[in-house]
XYZ file of C-alpha atoms in Angstrom:
711
model
C 131.527 65.283 -7.762
C 130.221 65.197 -11.309
C 130.894 61.464 -11.524
C 129.145 60.956 -8.206
C 126.018 62.796 -9.396
C 126.028 60.796 -12.616
C 126.274 57.554 -10.640
C 123.360 58.527 -8.414
C 121.346 59.477 -11.470
C 122.082 56.119 -13.075
C 121.109 54.233 -9.906
C 117.901 56.254 -9.698
C 116.997 55.446 -13.305
C 117.850 51.775 -12.822
C 115.553 51.731 -9.819
C 112.778 53.329 -11.766
C 113.276 50.771 -14.535
C 112.090 47.986 -12.307
C 108.720 49.496 -11.637
C 108.215 52.683 -13.589
C 107.623 53.898 -17.106
C 110.500 56.218 -18.012
C 109.511 58.950 -20.456
C 111.862 60.424 -23.025
C 112.397 63.586 -20.965
C 115.637 65.517 -21.231
C 115.373 66.440 -17.549
C 115.775 62.801 -16.606
C 118.710 62.338 -18.947
C 120.394 65.723 -18.401
C 123.729 64.010 -17.753
C 123.506 62.220 -21.130
C 122.490 65.102 -23.336
C 124.183 63.949 -26.543
C 122.969 60.383 -26.236
C 119.476 61.602 -25.380
C 119.440 63.931 -28.375
C 120.349 61.078 -30.715
C 117.821 58.729 -29.097
C 115.057 61.337 -29.315
C 115.930 61.902 -32.964
C 115.504 58.176 -33.639
C 112.293 58.064 -31.631
C 110.825 60.947 -33.628
C 111.910 59.337 -36.901
C 110.203 56.087 -35.945
C 107.068 57.929 -34.845
C 106.916 59.857 -38.114
C 106.738 56.543 -39.978
C 104.525 54.736 -37.467
C 101.878 57.437 -37.314
C 101.330 57.682 -41.084
C 98.656 55.013 -40.896
C 95.463 55.088 -38.842
C 95.045 52.444 -36.175
C 92.499 50.498 -38.202
C 92.272 47.031 -39.700
C 93.494 46.780 -43.288
C 92.651 43.941 -45.660
C 95.570 41.937 -47.053
C 94.541 42.994 -50.576
C 94.476 46.679 -49.630
C 97.470 48.595 -50.995
C 97.761 50.388 -47.637
C 98.224 46.993 -45.981
C 101.427 46.491 -47.973
C 102.484 50.083 -47.332
C 101.917 49.690 -43.594
C 103.978 46.494 -43.470
C 106.833 48.233 -45.263
C 106.539 51.348 -43.099
C 106.479 49.427 -39.819
C 109.487 47.436 -40.919
C 111.313 50.717 -41.597
C 110.196 52.123 -38.247
C 111.797 49.237 -36.358
C 115.360 50.416 -36.986
C 115.069 53.886 -35.388
C 112.834 52.447 -32.648
C 115.513 49.868 -31.801
C 118.129 52.606 -31.443
C 115.868 54.645 -29.196
C 114.980 51.534 -27.171
C 118.640 50.707 -26.673
C 119.064 54.081 -24.959
C 115.843 53.819 -22.944
C 114.473 50.252 -22.864
C 111.896 51.121 -20.218
C 109.491 53.353 -22.067
C 106.067 51.742 -22.212
C 104.858 53.508 -25.348
C 108.021 52.670 -27.283
C 107.802 49.000 -26.307
C 104.168 49.005 -27.396
C 105.058 50.491 -30.789
C 107.918 48.039 -31.311
C 105.452 45.243 -30.571
C 103.066 46.665 -33.154
C 105.851 46.844 -35.748
C 106.855 43.236 -35.114
C 103.220 42.187 -35.394
C 102.948 43.705 -38.882
C 106.274 42.341 -40.103
C 106.541 39.296 -42.337
C 108.937 37.569 -39.936
C 109.690 37.379 -36.225
C 106.102 38.240 -35.299
C 106.514 36.364 -32.022
C 108.965 39.078 -30.902
C 105.980 41.351 -30.309
C 104.976 39.488 -27.131
C 107.862 40.454 -24.786
C 107.529 44.080 -25.866
C 103.779 44.143 -25.212
C 104.281 42.453 -21.831
C 106.977 44.937 -20.876
C 104.793 47.846 -21.972
C 101.965 46.532 -19.788
C 104.286 46.027 -16.823
C 105.613 49.570 -17.120
C 102.209 51.100 -17.716
C 99.015 48.981 -17.770
C 97.247 51.880 -19.516
C 99.924 52.358 -22.173
C 97.367 52.004 -25.009
C 93.686 51.062 -25.033
C 94.290 48.225 -27.496
C 97.466 46.724 -26.034
C 95.617 43.620 -24.777
C 94.073 43.217 -28.222
C 97.463 43.213 -29.939
C 98.962 41.006 -27.237
C 96.117 38.586 -27.929
C 97.014 38.610 -31.612
C 100.638 37.905 -30.706
C 99.668 34.918 -28.562
C 97.258 33.808 -31.291
C 100.042 33.866 -33.895
C 102.261 31.729 -31.655
C 99.335 29.332 -31.093
C 99.223 30.045 -27.368
C 95.454 30.013 -27.653
C 94.495 30.109 -23.968
C 96.631 33.188 -23.286
C 95.259 34.779 -26.454
C 91.672 34.220 -25.294
C 92.524 35.716 -21.889
C 94.031 38.814 -23.518
C 91.082 39.232 -25.870
C 88.611 38.949 -22.988
C 90.556 41.591 -21.040
C 90.383 43.836 -24.079
C 86.614 43.343 -24.253
C 86.255 44.766 -20.729
C 87.911 47.998 -21.889
C 85.450 48.604 -24.715
C 83.506 51.443 -23.164
C 81.479 52.240 -26.275
C 80.664 48.577 -26.898
C 81.070 49.331 -30.590
C 79.381 46.422 -32.454
C 82.172 46.232 -35.043
C 84.892 46.071 -32.384
C 82.971 43.477 -30.387
C 82.400 41.383 -33.481
C 86.091 41.544 -34.352
C 87.346 40.450 -30.932
C 84.660 37.757 -30.630
C 85.716 36.434 -34.024
C 89.308 36.201 -32.851
C 88.242 34.332 -29.720
C 86.288 31.909 -31.927
C 89.387 31.482 -34.126
C 91.454 30.599 -31.060
C 88.893 28.004 -29.999
C 88.897 26.547 -33.523
C 92.703 26.531 -33.442
C 92.693 24.512 -30.209
C 90.297 22.033 -31.784
C 92.256 21.614 -35.030
C 95.696 21.435 -33.412
C 94.428 18.763 -31.012
C 93.634 16.543 -33.990
C 96.158 17.302 -36.748
C 95.752 16.046 -40.288
C 97.927 13.167 -41.466
C 100.266 15.071 -43.757
C 103.932 15.685 -44.436
C 104.908 19.275 -45.228
C 108.308 19.683 -46.890
C 110.186 22.622 -48.323
C 110.095 22.200 -52.101
C 113.782 23.034 -52.074
C 116.168 24.060 -54.784
C 116.246 24.819 -57.654
C 112.752 26.332 -57.264
C 113.184 28.079 -53.915
C 115.914 30.687 -53.496
C 116.743 33.728 -51.402
C 113.878 35.745 -52.913
C 110.151 35.235 -52.235
C 108.483 32.384 -54.165
C 104.738 31.863 -53.988
C 101.542 31.257 -55.956
C 102.537 27.887 -57.442
C 100.213 26.507 -60.139
C 100.560 23.033 -61.657
C 99.319 21.017 -64.612
C 97.044 18.081 -63.791
C 99.898 15.580 -64.133
C 102.398 17.739 -62.210
C 104.783 17.915 -65.144
C 104.798 21.730 -65.219
C 104.814 24.320 -62.449
C 104.592 28.079 -62.749
C 105.049 30.384 -59.794
C 105.513 34.026 -58.844
C 108.785 35.416 -57.540
C 110.206 38.850 -56.754
C 113.804 38.446 -57.890
C 116.522 40.852 -58.908
C 116.243 39.339 -62.391
C 112.598 40.388 -62.796
C 111.595 42.314 -65.901
C 111.093 45.475 -63.850
C 114.103 44.986 -61.565
C 115.566 48.384 -62.464
C 113.119 49.969 -60.006
C 111.131 49.059 -56.899
C 107.346 49.264 -56.554
C 106.029 52.263 -54.649
C 106.058 51.623 -50.917
C 107.921 48.300 -51.216
C 111.424 46.998 -50.665
C 110.819 43.924 -52.858
C 111.203 43.721 -56.628
C 108.241 43.568 -58.999
C 106.520 40.211 -59.408
C 107.432 38.037 -62.401
C 106.243 34.597 -63.479
C 108.697 31.693 -63.669
C 108.324 28.169 -65.050
C 109.918 24.838 -64.155
C 109.364 21.402 -65.699
C 109.689 17.910 -64.305
C 112.199 15.902 -66.349
C 112.993 12.321 -65.309
C 111.439 12.986 -61.922
C 113.468 16.141 -61.219
C 112.473 19.793 -61.510
C 114.509 21.960 -63.856
C 115.993 25.322 -62.891
C 113.209 27.915 -63.092
C 113.202 30.213 -66.098
C 111.681 33.669 -66.341
C 108.790 33.395 -68.814
C 110.104 36.410 -70.674
C 108.873 39.778 -71.855
C 105.957 38.224 -73.757
C 104.388 37.422 -70.378
C 106.195 39.589 -67.837
C 106.176 43.388 -67.838
C 107.819 46.145 -65.818
C 104.887 45.943 -63.383
C 103.397 43.150 -61.292
C 102.751 39.886 -63.169
C 101.572 36.975 -61.045
C 100.396 33.414 -61.537
C 96.705 32.688 -61.106
C 95.789 29.428 -62.861
C 96.833 26.981 -65.533
C 94.493 24.649 -67.411
C 94.816 20.922 -66.605
C 96.649 20.328 -69.910
C 98.889 23.398 -69.389
C 97.848 24.854 -72.754
C 96.170 27.942 -71.248
C 97.202 30.168 -68.371
C 95.524 32.927 -66.376
C 97.673 35.667 -64.903
C 97.130 38.707 -62.715
C 98.379 42.116 -63.784
C 98.200 45.364 -61.882
C 98.857 48.318 -64.157
C 96.606 50.986 -62.632
C 96.190 49.770 -59.079
C 92.932 47.943 -59.828
C 94.157 44.431 -60.667
C 92.827 42.447 -63.640
C 92.921 38.930 -65.059
C 94.532 38.060 -68.390
C 94.714 34.867 -70.445
C 97.600 33.386 -72.439
C 97.577 30.432 -74.842
C 100.469 28.096 -75.592
C 100.832 28.306 -79.371
C 103.260 25.565 -80.231
C 106.270 26.285 -78.059
C 105.500 29.990 -77.510
C 103.034 31.615 -75.135
C 100.746 34.207 -76.670
C 100.683 37.785 -75.440
C 98.348 38.089 -72.416
C 94.823 39.106 -73.416
C 92.667 40.991 -70.951
C 89.510 39.068 -70.086
C 86.106 40.560 -70.828
C 83.858 42.926 -68.858
C 81.952 40.093 -67.173
C 85.175 39.167 -65.375
C 87.295 42.309 -65.148
C 85.790 45.477 -63.705
C 87.118 48.770 -62.413
C 87.417 46.963 -59.088
C 89.896 44.245 -58.028
C 89.978 40.779 -59.635
C 92.699 38.754 -57.972
C 92.514 35.038 -58.758
C 90.755 32.523 -61.006
C 90.604 28.845 -61.943
C 89.572 26.806 -65.013
C 87.259 23.801 -64.846
C 88.620 20.579 -66.316
C 86.587 20.986 -69.529
C 87.489 24.659 -69.921
C 83.830 25.690 -70.034
C 83.595 27.179 -66.540
C 85.721 29.813 -64.865
C 85.734 30.605 -61.155
C 87.225 33.927 -60.076
C 87.469 36.378 -57.176
C 86.387 40.025 -57.256
C 85.543 42.781 -54.797
C 82.992 44.359 -57.127
C 79.813 45.710 -55.500
C 76.903 43.388 -54.821
C 78.771 40.637 -53.008
C 78.363 39.237 -49.514
C 81.687 40.594 -48.279
C 84.715 42.365 -49.646
C 86.256 39.799 -51.997
C 83.749 37.164 -53.166
C 83.929 34.161 -55.486
C 82.074 34.231 -58.804
C 81.481 31.820 -61.678
C 81.065 32.369 -65.408
C 80.280 29.936 -68.249
C 81.746 29.839 -71.749
C 79.305 31.037 -74.417
C 79.769 28.787 -77.459
C 77.832 31.163 -79.725
C 79.714 34.326 -78.752
C 82.962 32.422 -78.200
C 83.541 34.362 -75.003
C 82.772 34.226 -71.302
C 79.200 35.032 -70.282
C 77.775 37.026 -67.396
C 79.180 36.118 -64.001
C 77.214 34.896 -60.996
C 78.082 35.162 -57.316
C 78.619 31.689 -55.790
C 76.317 32.619 -52.934
C 76.351 32.771 -49.121
C 77.179 29.105 -48.567
C 80.686 29.794 -49.880
C 81.057 33.572 -49.605
C 81.082 35.276 -46.215
C 80.955 38.896 -45.085
C 84.732 38.671 -44.763
C 87.134 37.873 -47.620
C 87.451 34.869 -49.903
C 90.559 34.420 -52.045
C 92.595 32.034 -54.201
C 89.805 29.944 -55.712
C 90.717 26.567 -57.263
C 88.437 24.017 -58.931
C 89.910 20.513 -58.955
C 90.099 18.557 -62.254
C 87.354 16.291 -60.885
C 85.029 19.233 -61.606
C 83.274 19.153 -58.250
C 85.767 19.985 -55.485
C 86.355 23.682 -54.882
C 89.284 24.876 -52.778
C 89.606 28.462 -51.583
C 90.974 30.616 -48.790
C 88.665 32.501 -46.452
C 88.836 34.755 -43.425
C 85.356 33.581 -42.494
C 83.744 30.172 -41.939
C 85.605 28.153 -39.276
C 89.013 29.793 -39.722
C 91.655 29.314 -37.038
C 93.095 32.720 -37.898
C 93.467 35.047 -40.863
C 93.010 33.164 -44.167
C 92.445 29.400 -43.907
C 92.067 26.929 -46.775
C 88.651 25.321 -47.191
C 87.042 22.866 -49.569
C 83.461 22.406 -50.728
C 81.860 19.775 -52.950
C 79.353 20.350 -55.742
C 76.314 18.090 -55.400
C 74.216 16.642 -58.218
C 71.554 19.319 -57.681
C 74.091 22.100 -58.276
C 74.442 23.207 -54.643
C 77.714 23.498 -52.748
C 78.362 21.739 -49.453
C 79.219 23.661 -46.289
C 82.934 24.530 -46.563
C 85.235 22.240 -44.602
C 88.434 23.504 -42.979
C 91.420 21.573 -44.389
C 92.820 21.289 -40.877
C 96.137 21.784 -39.129
C 99.036 21.874 -40.067
C 97.815 22.688 -43.581
C 96.144 25.702 -42.045
C 97.892 27.820 -39.462
C 97.096 30.988 -37.538
C 98.736 33.081 -40.259
C 97.551 33.695 -43.823
C 97.228 30.416 -45.742
C 96.523 31.382 -49.320
C 97.079 30.193 -52.901
C 96.861 26.479 -52.258
C 96.871 24.087 -55.210
C 96.418 20.319 -55.243
C 97.315 17.748 -57.865
C 94.782 15.651 -59.763
C 95.229 12.614 -57.514
C 94.519 14.661 -54.394
C 97.656 13.252 -52.788
C 99.908 16.308 -53.044
C 99.332 20.000 -52.580
C 101.472 23.110 -52.759
C 101.382 26.416 -50.936
C 103.737 29.188 -49.849
C 104.874 30.037 -46.352
C 107.662 31.621 -44.350
C 109.276 28.982 -42.141
C 112.532 28.570 -40.251
C 113.824 26.025 -42.779
C 113.172 28.358 -45.710
C 115.631 29.663 -48.276
C 114.128 33.153 -48.494
C 111.249 35.297 -47.294
C 108.571 32.930 -48.623
C 109.157 29.468 -50.051
C 106.978 26.966 -51.862
C 106.144 23.922 -49.742
C 104.748 20.540 -50.754
C 102.019 18.845 -48.729
C 101.771 15.050 -48.922
C 98.390 13.757 -47.755
C 98.661 10.420 -45.959
C 96.115 7.639 -45.797
C 95.986 3.991 -44.771
C 98.775 2.083 -46.449
C 97.869 -0.158 -49.353
C 100.063 -2.309 -51.569
C 100.708 -1.130 -55.085
C 98.343 -2.712 -57.564
C 99.448 -3.229 -61.131
C 96.948 -1.538 -63.421
C 96.975 -1.741 -67.157
C 95.139 0.197 -69.769
C 93.173 -2.956 -70.505
C 91.316 -2.406 -67.230
C 90.348 1.046 -68.431
C 89.353 0.509 -72.039
C 85.936 -0.851 -72.865
C 87.222 -1.929 -76.256
C 90.800 -1.952 -77.415
C 92.213 -1.610 -80.908
C 95.726 -2.356 -82.052
C 98.014 -1.895 -79.029
C 99.771 1.455 -79.014
C 102.358 2.931 -76.675
C 100.607 3.180 -73.356
C 101.444 2.728 -69.734
C 99.922 3.462 -66.368
C 102.286 5.944 -64.754
C 100.644 6.341 -61.350
C 98.546 3.967 -59.319
C 96.135 4.171 -56.407
C 98.028 4.132 -53.122
C 95.671 5.483 -50.494
C 92.084 6.158 -49.585
C 92.410 9.906 -50.123
C 92.919 9.759 -53.877
C 90.422 11.456 -56.166
C 88.232 9.340 -58.436
C 89.668 10.629 -61.673
C 91.733 9.339 -64.581
C 94.330 11.509 -66.284
C 94.728 10.443 -69.900
C 97.723 11.961 -71.624
C 99.991 11.337 -74.554
C 101.055 12.585 -77.976
C 99.139 12.749 -81.263
C 101.312 11.971 -84.267
C 101.334 10.919 -87.926
C 101.294 7.111 -88.186
C 103.813 7.027 -91.041
C 106.278 9.784 -90.154
C 105.735 9.465 -86.381
C 106.114 13.248 -86.198
C 103.857 15.063 -83.701
C 100.773 16.749 -85.137
C 98.245 19.065 -83.547
C 94.749 17.598 -83.479
C 91.277 18.242 -82.072
C 90.088 15.938 -79.290
C 86.362 15.675 -78.634
C 85.254 14.118 -75.351
C 81.818 12.470 -75.488
C 79.456 11.092 -72.878
C 78.420 7.858 -74.595
C 75.337 7.245 -72.455
C 74.033 10.817 -72.732
C 75.088 11.054 -76.377
C 76.541 14.543 -75.960
C 79.866 16.325 -76.309
C 81.390 17.170 -72.940
C 84.402 19.177 -74.058
C 86.740 19.876 -76.947
C 90.505 20.120 -76.558
C 93.474 20.762 -78.820
C 96.748 18.885 -78.675
C 99.811 21.105 -78.989
C 100.534 21.822 -82.638
C 104.291 21.545 -82.111
C 104.710 18.737 -79.579
C 101.403 16.919 -80.145
C 100.965 16.648 -76.365
C 97.476 16.367 -74.926
C 95.965 15.788 -71.492
C 92.344 15.024 -70.649
C 90.780 14.633 -67.189
C 88.165 11.886 -66.914
C 86.181 11.866 -63.639
C 85.030 8.371 -62.664
C 81.479 7.208 -63.250
C 81.036 7.749 -66.998
C 81.365 5.904 -70.280
C 83.549 8.187 -72.397
C 84.197 8.343 -76.087
C 87.265 10.219 -77.300
C 87.445 11.300 -80.925
C 90.674 12.637 -82.395
C 90.420 14.570 -85.660
C 92.717 16.431 -88.014
C 92.179 17.690 -91.532
C 93.413 15.250 -94.233
C 93.474 12.417 -91.681
C 90.988 9.725 -90.738
C 89.391 10.272 -87.349
C 90.538 8.033 -84.506
C 88.204 6.892 -81.730
C 88.708 5.479 -78.248
C 86.311 4.283 -75.566
C 86.889 4.537 -71.816
C 84.219 3.098 -69.551
C 85.271 4.225 -66.078
C 83.144 2.887 -63.203
C 82.154 5.099 -60.292
C 84.469 3.148 -57.989
C 87.586 3.619 -60.140
C 90.312 5.400 -58.158
C 92.915 7.849 -59.428
C 95.283 6.754 -62.157
C 97.342 8.296 -64.915
C 97.284 6.555 -68.282
C 99.728 7.460 -71.006
C 98.412 6.741 -74.506
C 100.077 7.915 -77.682
C 97.751 8.098 -80.679
C 98.815 8.111 -84.307
C 96.532 9.362 -87.071
C 96.314 7.813 -90.531
C 96.148 9.765 -93.746
C 93.062 9.406 -95.929
C 94.503 6.932 -98.424
C 93.802 3.499 -99.846
C 94.603 0.706 -97.404
C 94.148 2.749 -94.233
C 92.229 0.833 -91.561
C 90.477 2.402 -88.567
C 88.884 0.596 -85.631
C 85.564 2.147 -84.650
C 85.855 1.986 -80.861
C 82.405 3.381 -80.129
C 80.270 0.862 -82.037
C 78.127 -1.243 -79.694
C 75.672 -4.095 -80.415
C 73.097 -5.839 -78.296
C 74.484 -9.024 -76.787
C 74.766 -11.848 -79.332
C 72.841 -9.746 -81.870
C 73.489 -7.423 -84.794
C 71.229 -4.669 -83.456
C 73.077 -1.353 -83.113
C 72.736 0.387 -79.785
C 71.858 4.073 -79.766
C 75.317 4.885 -78.402
C 76.799 3.689 -81.725
C 75.087 6.303 -83.840
C 77.496 9.142 -83.058
C 80.398 7.049 -84.335
C 78.570 6.128 -87.529
C 77.520 9.760 -87.994
C 81.192 10.715 -87.929
C 81.869 8.102 -90.589
C 78.950 9.500 -92.612
C 80.500 12.968 -92.393
C 83.869 11.627 -93.539
C 82.302 9.923 -96.557
C 80.251 13.010 -97.408
C 83.298 15.281 -97.301
C 85.296 12.792 -99.413
C 82.743 11.691 -102.065
C 85.154 9.474 -104.049
C 86.100 7.217 -101.161
C 84.889 3.624 -101.078
C 85.157 1.589 -97.896
C 84.889 -1.938 -96.626
C 83.077 -2.032 -93.303
C 83.983 -5.193 -91.413
C 83.024 -6.820 -88.127
C 85.068 -9.307 -86.095
C 84.306 -11.654 -83.206
C 86.449 -13.348 -80.607
C 87.333 -17.039 -80.850
C 84.657 -18.241 -78.467
C 81.682 -19.899 -80.161
C 81.497 -21.843 -83.417
C 83.274 -20.639 -86.553
C 80.168 -20.622 -88.724
C 78.085 -18.850 -86.091
C 80.748 -16.196 -85.542
C 81.059 -15.555 -89.263
C 77.297 -15.121 -89.688
C 77.037 -12.862 -86.620
C 79.898 -10.669 -87.796
C 78.404 -10.411 -91.313
C 75.040 -9.314 -89.908
C 76.753 -6.742 -87.698
C 78.785 -5.328 -90.578
C 75.641 -5.121 -92.696
C 73.721 -3.292 -89.967
C 76.409 -0.589 -90.034
C 76.238 -0.351 -93.827
C 72.440 -0.126 -93.679
C 72.719 2.798 -91.263
C 75.104 4.636 -93.592
C 72.791 4.056 -96.563
C 69.885 5.541 -94.587
C 72.096 8.585 -94.013
C 72.472 9.079 -97.759
C 75.688 7.260 -98.596
C 75.478 5.480 -101.968
C 75.329 1.679 -101.813
C 78.113 1.387 -104.386
C 80.575 3.028 -102.024
C 80.045 0.489 -99.248
C 81.040 -3.153 -98.821
C 80.089 -5.161 -95.733
C 82.239 -8.066 -94.644
C 82.027 -10.387 -91.639
C 85.332 -12.026 -90.805
C 84.211 -13.880 -87.706
C 87.269 -15.084 -85.807
C 89.593 -15.320 -88.818
C 91.522 -12.104 -88.085
C 92.225 -12.173 -84.369
C 94.436 -9.453 -82.888
C 95.231 -11.686 -79.902
C 95.493 -15.405 -80.629
C 94.154 -18.101 -78.315
C 97.731 -19.068 -77.498
C 98.559 -15.504 -76.460
C 95.416 -15.238 -74.363
C 96.147 -18.553 -72.638
C 99.443 -17.141 -71.372
C 97.720 -14.267 -69.584
C 97.650 -14.666 -65.816
C 94.445 -12.905 -64.778
C 90.882 -13.383 -65.957
C 90.302 -9.657 -66.477
C 93.352 -9.545 -68.758
C 91.980 -12.468 -70.774
C 88.582 -10.806 -71.079
C 90.216 -7.575 -72.244
C 92.074 -9.537 -74.938
C 88.820 -11.108 -76.165
C 87.282 -7.630 -76.164
C 90.152 -6.421 -78.337
C 89.333 -9.124 -80.866
C 85.660 -8.081 -80.957
C 85.710 -4.980 -83.115
C 84.230 -3.082 -86.038
C 86.577 -1.560 -88.627
C 86.493 0.297 -91.876
C 89.147 0.211 -94.586
C 89.532 2.550 -97.545
C 89.466 0.356 -100.655
C 89.284 3.086 -103.292
C 89.810 6.820 -103.463
């Protein structure tokens, strides 16, 4: 009889399951008391966790957002056990859907639970259609998402403006998603793979301009603070790792050590184009601040907290250096912005040797929502950032804006699908060429929770074109070790040249640290000053197209070295490797003055030459016993006698300038060699295949030099 009653009860419940919401009521499950007791215990445990947080929107940067994600993930386990006992409870299915929606993975699993909750009880929760819409949105089922959101709008009795704005924004995001997905960007997106990605989360990749170094953030069991877990988290503390590209392959990542990483959260933010400076994020008191480290030889300095114009008692989360190091863009939620987190800019104060007051980047870029992960490209005029506003297709999308000549920013442009998705797309970086980008995401092909992915931007195919440094240099001295290491391959490349190499001693060939001064020849002003590494001698300079650059390399006890790079506006991306050796101040040392220019077929010095001669004046003033021969040389075209006279007049015009600057006549000798000391002979030039190569060789022969003849 007992079995018969139990069977009838089971059939009754099964019948109810097809059309009715079954509550967790012991009267219904009186024949399964022990199972019910255990299920109710699990249900209560899940509810205790679920109901800690109010049913309100939380920003991704809000600590409660992280806590809620962790809590909802914990609530899933007891909810699953309760649901296994009674799978037909509308409220439980709704809550499981909510937990899935807040989880880092398997968000799409929320949809069947929301649908079941609605089928069992259409009034299960006032916001069930809203969350179902989010679920459809996250799976890119945009039409169903819009339908769900519109149904939710009809339930808004109060017509609360904030709620209406929120749901209307999500409908607009769905419409933008349909538009972007219909016309995807031409890109490849590939998992960056091992050895960088592993079973732990990897994200926040930052790269040097030439992609030789990558730093990233990871939460591994080898982190500095791995002996404990952060409050409200099941992941380890963040640490910064570094990997280097050697012979085209990335090395196994190394923890950057206790000098950089602490027991708390330490995360990557930015690295300078030459990888000699790094900005990191630290959170020691829950506020979040930005710190700076310098590469001193082979060792990174201890992180130094940035000044009050950048860090506040509020939250500063990300930053980016300009290519010349004189401008810093950063994100803060300090009061006075247009939304929660806004982008700001600050300039380097040469007098105070510190960053100046910051300025909000304004409403063209900042919205009333959140902006994050700011990045200024080495070209100095393309800004990338993530935003919840503008024309986002959902959550944070990546946008770009261009700085115009009048100092205004263009309307931000969505980077498109599949770069952007309906989930959070944050902390995007792009290489100097504009051909490759990196970001972090959770995908089915991943190695862990989040992996670093590489984006390859495609363009119309073009054949490789052999470039040489001769095409880049306006005047060339004695050939040194140089090679073009990357060429233009598509229409998407940035108009920028990456010049890199090593500064060394000409005799010992050992690396030396030196100061590099970048000059705008036409404007006659210093654009930036850099330092090569004092251990490796490595340097890297970004040269946006459209300027005539002078590069001066100086070191105490050495003669200065000069280079000239006249890069037309139309010049596409290229990397040029140029090693530069410096000569000691000693008798017999010869230096080519690369930035001396004369009027055509005349000895008249152009104004652009004066900076170079002023540097020579300074050298002679600081070394009062030095005597020099200042010589001029021509190419082999033209008559011998004419070339000799022209070169003598040019050499003398340089000497006359130095005398006017106060250098004694007895310390100076002018000499015109004409075409008697060619660097490239006529026979060598005749063997060159292309006319531009021949012209570059003639240009190399046309030069002004000075030689120390007494000390």
